[in-house]
Short mmCIF file of C-alpha atoms and ligand atoms in Angstrom, two decimals:
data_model
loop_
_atom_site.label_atom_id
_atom_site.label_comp_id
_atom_site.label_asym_id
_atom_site.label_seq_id
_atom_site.Cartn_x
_atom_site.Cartn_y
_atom_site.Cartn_z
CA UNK A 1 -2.79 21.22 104.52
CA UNK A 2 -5.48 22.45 106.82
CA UNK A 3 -8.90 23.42 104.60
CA UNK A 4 -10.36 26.78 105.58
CA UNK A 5 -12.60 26.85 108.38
CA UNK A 6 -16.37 26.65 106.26
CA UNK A 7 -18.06 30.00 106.39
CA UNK A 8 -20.61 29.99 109.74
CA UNK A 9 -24.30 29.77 108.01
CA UNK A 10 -26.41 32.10 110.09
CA UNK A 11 -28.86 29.74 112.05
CA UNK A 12 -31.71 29.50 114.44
CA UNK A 13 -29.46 30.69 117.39
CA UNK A 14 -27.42 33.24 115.95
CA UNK A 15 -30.45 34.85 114.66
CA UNK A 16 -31.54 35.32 118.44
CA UNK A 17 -28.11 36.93 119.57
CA UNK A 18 -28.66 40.69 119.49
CA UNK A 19 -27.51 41.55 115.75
CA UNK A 20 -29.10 43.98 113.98
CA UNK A 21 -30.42 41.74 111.39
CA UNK A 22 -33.09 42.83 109.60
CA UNK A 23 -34.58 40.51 107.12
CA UNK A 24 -35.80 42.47 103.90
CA UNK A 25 -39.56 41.60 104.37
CA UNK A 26 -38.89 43.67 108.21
CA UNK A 27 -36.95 46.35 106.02
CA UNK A 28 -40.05 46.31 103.42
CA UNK A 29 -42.61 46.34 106.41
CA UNK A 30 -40.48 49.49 108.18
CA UNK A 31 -40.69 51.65 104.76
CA UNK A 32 -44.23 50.49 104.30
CA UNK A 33 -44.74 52.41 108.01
CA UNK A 34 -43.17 55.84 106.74
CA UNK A 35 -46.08 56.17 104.06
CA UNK A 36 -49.47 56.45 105.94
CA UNK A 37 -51.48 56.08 102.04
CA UNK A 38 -49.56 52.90 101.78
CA UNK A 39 -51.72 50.23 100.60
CA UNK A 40 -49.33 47.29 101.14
CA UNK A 41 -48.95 46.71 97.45
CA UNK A 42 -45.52 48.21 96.43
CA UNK A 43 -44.56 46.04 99.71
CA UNK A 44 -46.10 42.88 97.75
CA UNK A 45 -44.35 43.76 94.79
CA UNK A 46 -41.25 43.81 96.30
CA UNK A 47 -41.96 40.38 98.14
CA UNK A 48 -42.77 39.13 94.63
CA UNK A 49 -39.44 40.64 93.36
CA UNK A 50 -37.56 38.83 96.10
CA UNK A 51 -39.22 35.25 95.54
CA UNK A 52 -38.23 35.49 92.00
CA UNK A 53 -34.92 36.70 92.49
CA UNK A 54 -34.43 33.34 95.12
CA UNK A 55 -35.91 31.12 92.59
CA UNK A 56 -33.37 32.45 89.83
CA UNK A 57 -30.13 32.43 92.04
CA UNK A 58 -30.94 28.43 93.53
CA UNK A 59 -30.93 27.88 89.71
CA UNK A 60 -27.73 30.29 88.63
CA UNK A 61 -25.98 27.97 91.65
CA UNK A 62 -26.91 24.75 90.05
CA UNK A 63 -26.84 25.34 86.03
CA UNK A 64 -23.85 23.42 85.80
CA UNK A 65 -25.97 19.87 87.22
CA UNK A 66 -29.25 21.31 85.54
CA UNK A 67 -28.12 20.76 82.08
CA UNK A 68 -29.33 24.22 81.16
CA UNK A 69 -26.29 26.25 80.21
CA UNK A 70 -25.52 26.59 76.44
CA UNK A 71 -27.93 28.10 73.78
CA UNK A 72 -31.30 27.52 74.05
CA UNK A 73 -31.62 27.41 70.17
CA UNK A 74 -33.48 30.91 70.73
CA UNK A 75 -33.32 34.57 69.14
CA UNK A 76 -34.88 37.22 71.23
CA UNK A 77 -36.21 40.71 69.98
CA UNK A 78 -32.71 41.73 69.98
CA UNK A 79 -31.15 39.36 67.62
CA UNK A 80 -29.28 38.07 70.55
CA UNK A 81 -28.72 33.99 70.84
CA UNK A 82 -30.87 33.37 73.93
CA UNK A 83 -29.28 31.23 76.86
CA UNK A 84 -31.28 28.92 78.67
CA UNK A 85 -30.97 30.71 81.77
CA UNK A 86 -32.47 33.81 80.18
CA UNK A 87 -35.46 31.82 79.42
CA UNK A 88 -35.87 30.59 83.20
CA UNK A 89 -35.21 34.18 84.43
CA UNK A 90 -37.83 35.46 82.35
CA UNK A 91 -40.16 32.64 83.35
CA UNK A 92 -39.46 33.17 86.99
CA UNK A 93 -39.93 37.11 87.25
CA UNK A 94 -42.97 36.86 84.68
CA UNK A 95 -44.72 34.03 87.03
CA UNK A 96 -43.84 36.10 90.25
CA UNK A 97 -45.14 39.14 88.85
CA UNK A 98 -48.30 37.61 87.64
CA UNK A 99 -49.51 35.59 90.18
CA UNK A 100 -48.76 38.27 92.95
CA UNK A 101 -51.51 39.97 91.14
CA UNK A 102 -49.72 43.54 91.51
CA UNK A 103 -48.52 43.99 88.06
CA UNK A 104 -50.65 45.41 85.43
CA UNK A 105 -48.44 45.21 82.67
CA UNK A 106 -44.87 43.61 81.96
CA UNK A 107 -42.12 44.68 79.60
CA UNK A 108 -39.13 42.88 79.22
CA UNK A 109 -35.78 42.10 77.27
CA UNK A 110 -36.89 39.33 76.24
CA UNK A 111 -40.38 39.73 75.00
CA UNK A 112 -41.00 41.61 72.11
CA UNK A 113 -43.76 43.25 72.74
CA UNK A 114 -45.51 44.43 76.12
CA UNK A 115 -47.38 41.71 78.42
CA UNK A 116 -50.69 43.29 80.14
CA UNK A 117 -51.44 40.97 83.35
CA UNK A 118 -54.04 41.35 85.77
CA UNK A 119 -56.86 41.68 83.16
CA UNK A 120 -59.70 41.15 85.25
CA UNK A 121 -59.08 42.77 88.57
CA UNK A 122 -58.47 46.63 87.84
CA UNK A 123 -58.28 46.79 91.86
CA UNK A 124 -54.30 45.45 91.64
CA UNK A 125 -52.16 45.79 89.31
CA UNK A 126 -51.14 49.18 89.38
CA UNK A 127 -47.48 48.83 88.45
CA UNK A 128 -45.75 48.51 85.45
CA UNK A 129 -42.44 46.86 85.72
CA UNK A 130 -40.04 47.07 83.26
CA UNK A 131 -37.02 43.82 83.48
CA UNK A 132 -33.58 42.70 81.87
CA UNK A 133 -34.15 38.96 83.65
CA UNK A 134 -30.50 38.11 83.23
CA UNK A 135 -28.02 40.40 82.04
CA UNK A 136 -24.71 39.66 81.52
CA UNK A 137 -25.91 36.67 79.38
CA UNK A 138 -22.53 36.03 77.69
CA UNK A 139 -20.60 35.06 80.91
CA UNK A 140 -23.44 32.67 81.88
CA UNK A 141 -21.03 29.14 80.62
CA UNK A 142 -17.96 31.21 82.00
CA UNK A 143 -18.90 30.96 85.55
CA UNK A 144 -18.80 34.64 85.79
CA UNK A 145 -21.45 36.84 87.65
CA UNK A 146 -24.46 37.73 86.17
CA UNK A 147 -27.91 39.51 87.01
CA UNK A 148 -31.57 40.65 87.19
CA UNK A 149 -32.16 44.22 86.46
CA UNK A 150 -36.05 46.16 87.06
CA UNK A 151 -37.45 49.45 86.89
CA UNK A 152 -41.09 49.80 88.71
CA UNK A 153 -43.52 52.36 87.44
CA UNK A 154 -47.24 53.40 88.42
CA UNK A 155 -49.00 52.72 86.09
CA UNK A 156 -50.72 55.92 83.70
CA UNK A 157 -53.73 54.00 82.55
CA UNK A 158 -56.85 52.81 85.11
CA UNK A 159 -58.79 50.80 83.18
CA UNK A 160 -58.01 47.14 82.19
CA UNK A 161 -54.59 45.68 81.65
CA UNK A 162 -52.12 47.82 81.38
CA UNK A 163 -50.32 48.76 77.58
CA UNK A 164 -47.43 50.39 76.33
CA UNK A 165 -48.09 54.03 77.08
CA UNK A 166 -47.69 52.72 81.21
CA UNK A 167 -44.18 51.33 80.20
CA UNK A 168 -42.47 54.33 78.38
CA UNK A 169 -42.64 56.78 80.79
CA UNK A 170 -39.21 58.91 81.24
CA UNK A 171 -37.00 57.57 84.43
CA UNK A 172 -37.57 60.69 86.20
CA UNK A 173 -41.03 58.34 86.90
CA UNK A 174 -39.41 55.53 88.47
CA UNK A 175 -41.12 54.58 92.39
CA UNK A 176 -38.44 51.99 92.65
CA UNK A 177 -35.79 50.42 90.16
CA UNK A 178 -32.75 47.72 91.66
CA UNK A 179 -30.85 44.75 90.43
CA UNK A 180 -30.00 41.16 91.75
CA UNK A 181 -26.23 40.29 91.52
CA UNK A 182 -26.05 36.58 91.42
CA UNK A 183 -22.37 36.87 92.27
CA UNK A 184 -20.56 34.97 95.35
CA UNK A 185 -22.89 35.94 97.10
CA UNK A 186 -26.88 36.97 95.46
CA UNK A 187 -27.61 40.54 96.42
CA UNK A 188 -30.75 42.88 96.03
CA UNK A 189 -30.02 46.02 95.90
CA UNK A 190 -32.99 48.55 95.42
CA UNK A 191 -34.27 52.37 95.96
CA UNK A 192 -37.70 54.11 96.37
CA UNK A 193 -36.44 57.09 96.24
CA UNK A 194 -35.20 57.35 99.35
CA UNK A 195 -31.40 55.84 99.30
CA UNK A 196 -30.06 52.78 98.02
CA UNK A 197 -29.89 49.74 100.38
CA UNK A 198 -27.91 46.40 100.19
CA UNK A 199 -29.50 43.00 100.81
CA UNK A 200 -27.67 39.74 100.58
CA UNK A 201 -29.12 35.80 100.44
CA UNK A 202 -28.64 33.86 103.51
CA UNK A 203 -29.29 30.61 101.96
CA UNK A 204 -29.42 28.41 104.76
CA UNK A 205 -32.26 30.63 105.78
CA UNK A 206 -33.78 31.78 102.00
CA UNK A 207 -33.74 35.56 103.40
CA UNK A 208 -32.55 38.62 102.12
CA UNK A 209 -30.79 40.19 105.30
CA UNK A 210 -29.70 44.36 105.12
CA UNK A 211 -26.21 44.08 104.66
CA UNK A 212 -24.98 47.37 102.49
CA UNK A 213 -27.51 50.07 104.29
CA UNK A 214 -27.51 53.68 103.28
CA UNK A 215 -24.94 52.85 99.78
CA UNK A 216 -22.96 56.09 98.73
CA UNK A 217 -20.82 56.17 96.11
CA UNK A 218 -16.93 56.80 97.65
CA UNK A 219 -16.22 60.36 96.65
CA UNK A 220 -12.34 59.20 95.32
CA UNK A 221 -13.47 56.79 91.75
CA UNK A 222 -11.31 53.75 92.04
CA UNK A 223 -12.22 52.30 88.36
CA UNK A 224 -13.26 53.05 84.66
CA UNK A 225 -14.90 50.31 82.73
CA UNK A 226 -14.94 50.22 79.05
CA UNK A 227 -14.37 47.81 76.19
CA UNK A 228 -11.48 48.99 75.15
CA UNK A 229 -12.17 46.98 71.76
CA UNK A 230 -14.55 49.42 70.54
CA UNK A 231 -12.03 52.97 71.16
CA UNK A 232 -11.52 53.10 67.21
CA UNK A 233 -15.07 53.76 66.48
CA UNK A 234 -16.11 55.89 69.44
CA UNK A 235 -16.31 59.79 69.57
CA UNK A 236 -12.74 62.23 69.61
CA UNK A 237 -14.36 63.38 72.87
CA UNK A 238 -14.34 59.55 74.53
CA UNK A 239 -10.95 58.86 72.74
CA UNK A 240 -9.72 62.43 74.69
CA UNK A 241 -10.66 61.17 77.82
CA UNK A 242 -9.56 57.53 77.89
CA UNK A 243 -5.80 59.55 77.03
CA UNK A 244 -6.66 62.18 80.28
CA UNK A 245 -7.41 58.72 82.17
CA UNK A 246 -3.74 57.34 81.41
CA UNK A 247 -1.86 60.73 81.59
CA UNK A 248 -3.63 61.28 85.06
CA UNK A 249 -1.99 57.92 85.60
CA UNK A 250 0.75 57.92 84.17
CA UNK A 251 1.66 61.67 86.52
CA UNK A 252 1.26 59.62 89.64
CA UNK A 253 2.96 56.41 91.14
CA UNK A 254 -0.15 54.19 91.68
CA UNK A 255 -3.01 54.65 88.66
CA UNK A 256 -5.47 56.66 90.11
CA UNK A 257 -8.27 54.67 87.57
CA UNK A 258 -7.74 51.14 86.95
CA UNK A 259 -9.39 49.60 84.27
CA UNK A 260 -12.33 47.07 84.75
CA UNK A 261 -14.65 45.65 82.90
CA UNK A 262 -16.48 42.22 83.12
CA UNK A 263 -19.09 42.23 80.33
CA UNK A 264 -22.42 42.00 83.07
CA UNK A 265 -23.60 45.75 83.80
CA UNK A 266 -25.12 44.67 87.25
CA UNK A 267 -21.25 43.56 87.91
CA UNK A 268 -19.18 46.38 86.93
CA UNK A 269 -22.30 48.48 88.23
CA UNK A 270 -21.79 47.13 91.88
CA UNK A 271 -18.17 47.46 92.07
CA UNK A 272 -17.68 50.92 91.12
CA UNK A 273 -21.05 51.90 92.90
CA UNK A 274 -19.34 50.25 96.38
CA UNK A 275 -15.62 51.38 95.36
CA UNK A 276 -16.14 54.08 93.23
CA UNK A 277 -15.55 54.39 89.23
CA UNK A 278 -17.22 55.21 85.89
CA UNK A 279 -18.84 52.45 83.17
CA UNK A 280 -19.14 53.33 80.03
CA UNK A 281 -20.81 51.60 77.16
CA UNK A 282 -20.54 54.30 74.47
CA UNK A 283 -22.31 54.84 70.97
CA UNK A 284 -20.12 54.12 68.05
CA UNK A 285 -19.86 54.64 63.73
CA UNK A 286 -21.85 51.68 63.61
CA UNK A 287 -23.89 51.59 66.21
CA UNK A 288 -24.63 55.37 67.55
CA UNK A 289 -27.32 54.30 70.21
CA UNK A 290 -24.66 51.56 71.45
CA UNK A 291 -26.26 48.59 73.20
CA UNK A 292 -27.60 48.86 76.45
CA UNK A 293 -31.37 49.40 76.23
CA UNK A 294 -33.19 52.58 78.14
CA UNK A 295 -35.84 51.11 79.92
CA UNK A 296 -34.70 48.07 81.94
CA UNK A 297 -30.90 49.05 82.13
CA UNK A 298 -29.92 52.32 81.90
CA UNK A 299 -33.26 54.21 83.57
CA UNK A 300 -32.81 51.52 86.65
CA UNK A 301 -29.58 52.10 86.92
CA UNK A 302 -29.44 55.63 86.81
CA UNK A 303 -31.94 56.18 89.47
CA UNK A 304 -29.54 54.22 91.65
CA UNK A 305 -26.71 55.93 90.73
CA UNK A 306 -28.57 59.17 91.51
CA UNK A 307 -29.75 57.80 95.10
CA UNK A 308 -26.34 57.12 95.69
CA UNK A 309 -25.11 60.18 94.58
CA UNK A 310 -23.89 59.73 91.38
CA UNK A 311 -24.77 61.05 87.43
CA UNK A 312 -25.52 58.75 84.86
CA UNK A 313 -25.76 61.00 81.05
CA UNK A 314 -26.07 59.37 77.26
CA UNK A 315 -23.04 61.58 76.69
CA UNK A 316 -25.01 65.17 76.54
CA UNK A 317 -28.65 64.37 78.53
CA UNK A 318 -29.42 62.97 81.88
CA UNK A 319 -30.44 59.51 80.96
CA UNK A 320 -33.75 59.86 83.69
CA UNK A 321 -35.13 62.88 81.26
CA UNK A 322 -35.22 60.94 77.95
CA UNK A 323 -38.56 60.81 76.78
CA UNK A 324 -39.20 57.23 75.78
CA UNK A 325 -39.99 55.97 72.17
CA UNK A 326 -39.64 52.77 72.41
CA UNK A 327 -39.68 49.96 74.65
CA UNK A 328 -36.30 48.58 73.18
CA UNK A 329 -34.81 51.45 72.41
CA UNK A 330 -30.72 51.90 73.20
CA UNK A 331 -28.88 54.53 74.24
CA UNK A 332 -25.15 55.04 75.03
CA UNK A 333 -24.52 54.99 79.14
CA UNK A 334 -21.96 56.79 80.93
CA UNK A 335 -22.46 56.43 84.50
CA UNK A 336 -20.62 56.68 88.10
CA UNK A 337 -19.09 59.25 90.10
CA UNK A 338 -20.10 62.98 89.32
CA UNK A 339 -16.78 64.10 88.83
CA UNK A 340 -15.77 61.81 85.92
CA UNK A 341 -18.90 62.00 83.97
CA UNK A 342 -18.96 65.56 84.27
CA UNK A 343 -14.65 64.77 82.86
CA UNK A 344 -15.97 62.53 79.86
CA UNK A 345 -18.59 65.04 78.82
CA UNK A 346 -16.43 68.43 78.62
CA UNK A 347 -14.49 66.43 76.23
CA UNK A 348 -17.33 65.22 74.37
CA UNK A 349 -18.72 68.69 74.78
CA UNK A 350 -15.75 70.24 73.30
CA UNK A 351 -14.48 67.59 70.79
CA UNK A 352 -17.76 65.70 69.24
P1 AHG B 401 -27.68 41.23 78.38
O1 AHG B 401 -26.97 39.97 78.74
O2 AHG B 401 -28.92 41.48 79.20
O3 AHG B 401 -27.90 41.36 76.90
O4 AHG B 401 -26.73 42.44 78.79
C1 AHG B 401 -25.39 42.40 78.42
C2 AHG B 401 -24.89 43.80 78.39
C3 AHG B 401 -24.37 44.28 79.74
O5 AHG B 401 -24.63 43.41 80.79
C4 AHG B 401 -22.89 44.39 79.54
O6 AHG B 401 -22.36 45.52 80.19
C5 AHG B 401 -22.76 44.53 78.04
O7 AHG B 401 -23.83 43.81 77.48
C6 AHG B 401 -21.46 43.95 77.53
O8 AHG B 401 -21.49 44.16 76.13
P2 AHG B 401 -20.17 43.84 75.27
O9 AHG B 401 -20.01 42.36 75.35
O10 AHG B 401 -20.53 44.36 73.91
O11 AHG B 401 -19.05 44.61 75.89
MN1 MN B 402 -28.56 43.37 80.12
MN1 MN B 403 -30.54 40.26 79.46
#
């Protein structure tokens, strides 16, 4: 039995053959040009993003030899049993962030409270950044993809480190938000504001190259990701629409929607974002709010989703105008292609 021929790693020489490969620091550089009051630090950010992000995924690709998968004998803010990996995330991004010296203040998943950096030079650090460092954390010992989620802010306050007040601000104040997918391949994929754009690891050369440019959401959804373990204790509305999903289904020969749903937001995210679909993670009896937390996973994503031309609600608001109360705070997500959130919330609309 022949073995597959090995994938070609990009090297020296194929980088000189005329392919349009742009490298994310060229791609950084190039946006950097379009903003004549650009200082260079959003750019630095974004370098500091990327190092991170490379750090984390060498490490995702070698947990199983680094003896750090399993339970790091942690709880974080949440309540949640912290996995090693989440710890080295967080270390990773919080070390980036720091020492690039463009961060003024850090909030994260998995610190309780808000970390001000940059204490002494008031001349940098004029971003907040808000950061789930590894999401998906339950498929971590499955082998299953996982990811980095952020949410970039300028900062309110001038003076000093940054606080709290820089942090909750609504989504509608985002300057950037994106994820890393550490997947089969590790992506970044990230907006400004100005479309969403696709970047993925060349290892062999430890650069981001522009794969995905100009990401739209396909107008025909493909998917619709629940857990289909909570649809006793959601809304009459949600349970109304899950039926419309399987009668629409059911009326044709091939199911329009088919169901998907992996347990790591960045995952589900990327597929429906690239094939189309809607994820929900609704509220419930018991838990109203539902899980996913405002500021470093719905906001980002929703910005995205918006970029790409998309609609991401809580069920009733646009997740970008909630006012922010609290830097943990949850809120049910429904978010994907216009058309089906707009389906989801006339029945929530009309049922409760
Ligand atoms: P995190 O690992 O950062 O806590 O995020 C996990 C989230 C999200 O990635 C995923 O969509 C959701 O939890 C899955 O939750 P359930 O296991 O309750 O379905
Ligand atoms: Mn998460
Ligand atoms: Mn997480």
């Amino acid at each position: 039995m022949s073995l597959p021929a090995a994938q070609p790693t990009l090297t020296g020489a194929a980088m000189t053959e005329d392919r349009k490969i742009l490298t994310l620091q060229q791609f950084i550089s190039s946006e950097e040009k379009l903003h004549p009051e650009a200082t260079g630090e959003f750019s630095q950010l974004m370098r500091d993003i990327s190092l991170a992000a490379r750090i984390v995924s060498r490490e995702v690709n070698r947990a199983g030899l680094s003896f750090i998968l399993g339970e790091a004998n942690l709880i974080n803010v949440q309540g949640e049993s912290v996995q090693k990996l989440d710890v080295y995330a967080e270390n990773a991004f919080l070390s980036a962030l720091r020492l690039g010296g463009m961060v003024g203040v850090y909030g994260s998943e998995e610190q309780d409270d808000v970390v001000p950096l940059a204490e002494c030079d008031q001349r940098h650090g004029k971003y907040a950044v808000l950061i789930d460092p590894l999401d998906g954390s339950s498929n971590i010992d499955v082998n299953v993809s996982i990811g980095t989620i952020f949410s970039i802010y300028k900062r309110i306050s001038v003076q000093g480190a940054g606080n709290l007040e820089d942090c909750l601000q609504p989504g509608l104040q985002q300057v950037a938000a994106g994820y890393v997918l550490y997947g089969s391949s590790t992506m970044l994929v990230y907006t400004t504001g100005n479309g969403v754009n696709g970047f993925t690891l060349e290892p062999s050369l430890g650069e981001f190259i522009l794969s995905h440019p100009g990401l739209k959401l396909p107008a025909k959804p493909r998917f619709y990701s629940i857990n289909q373990a909570v649809m006793a204790d959601v809304s009459e509305g949600l349970k109304d629409y899950i039926v419309d999903v399987e009668a629409r289904n059911a009326s044709v020969d091939k199911p329009l929607l088919n169901a998907r749903y992996i347990g790591s937001l960045v995952a589900d995210f990327h597929r429906n974002l690239l094939q189309g679909g809607i994820f929900i993670y609704p509220g419930t009896q018991k838990k109203p709010q539902g899980k996913l937390r405002l500021m470093y996973e719905a906001n980002p994503m929703a910005f995205l989703i918006e970029q790409a031309g998309g609609m991401a609600t809580d069920g009733r608001r646009r997740i970008m105008d909630i006012a922010p109360e609290a830097l943990h705070q949850r809120t049910p997500l429904f978010i994907g292609n216009s058309s089906e959130v707009e389906r989801v919330m006339s029945f929530i609309v009309k049922n409760g």
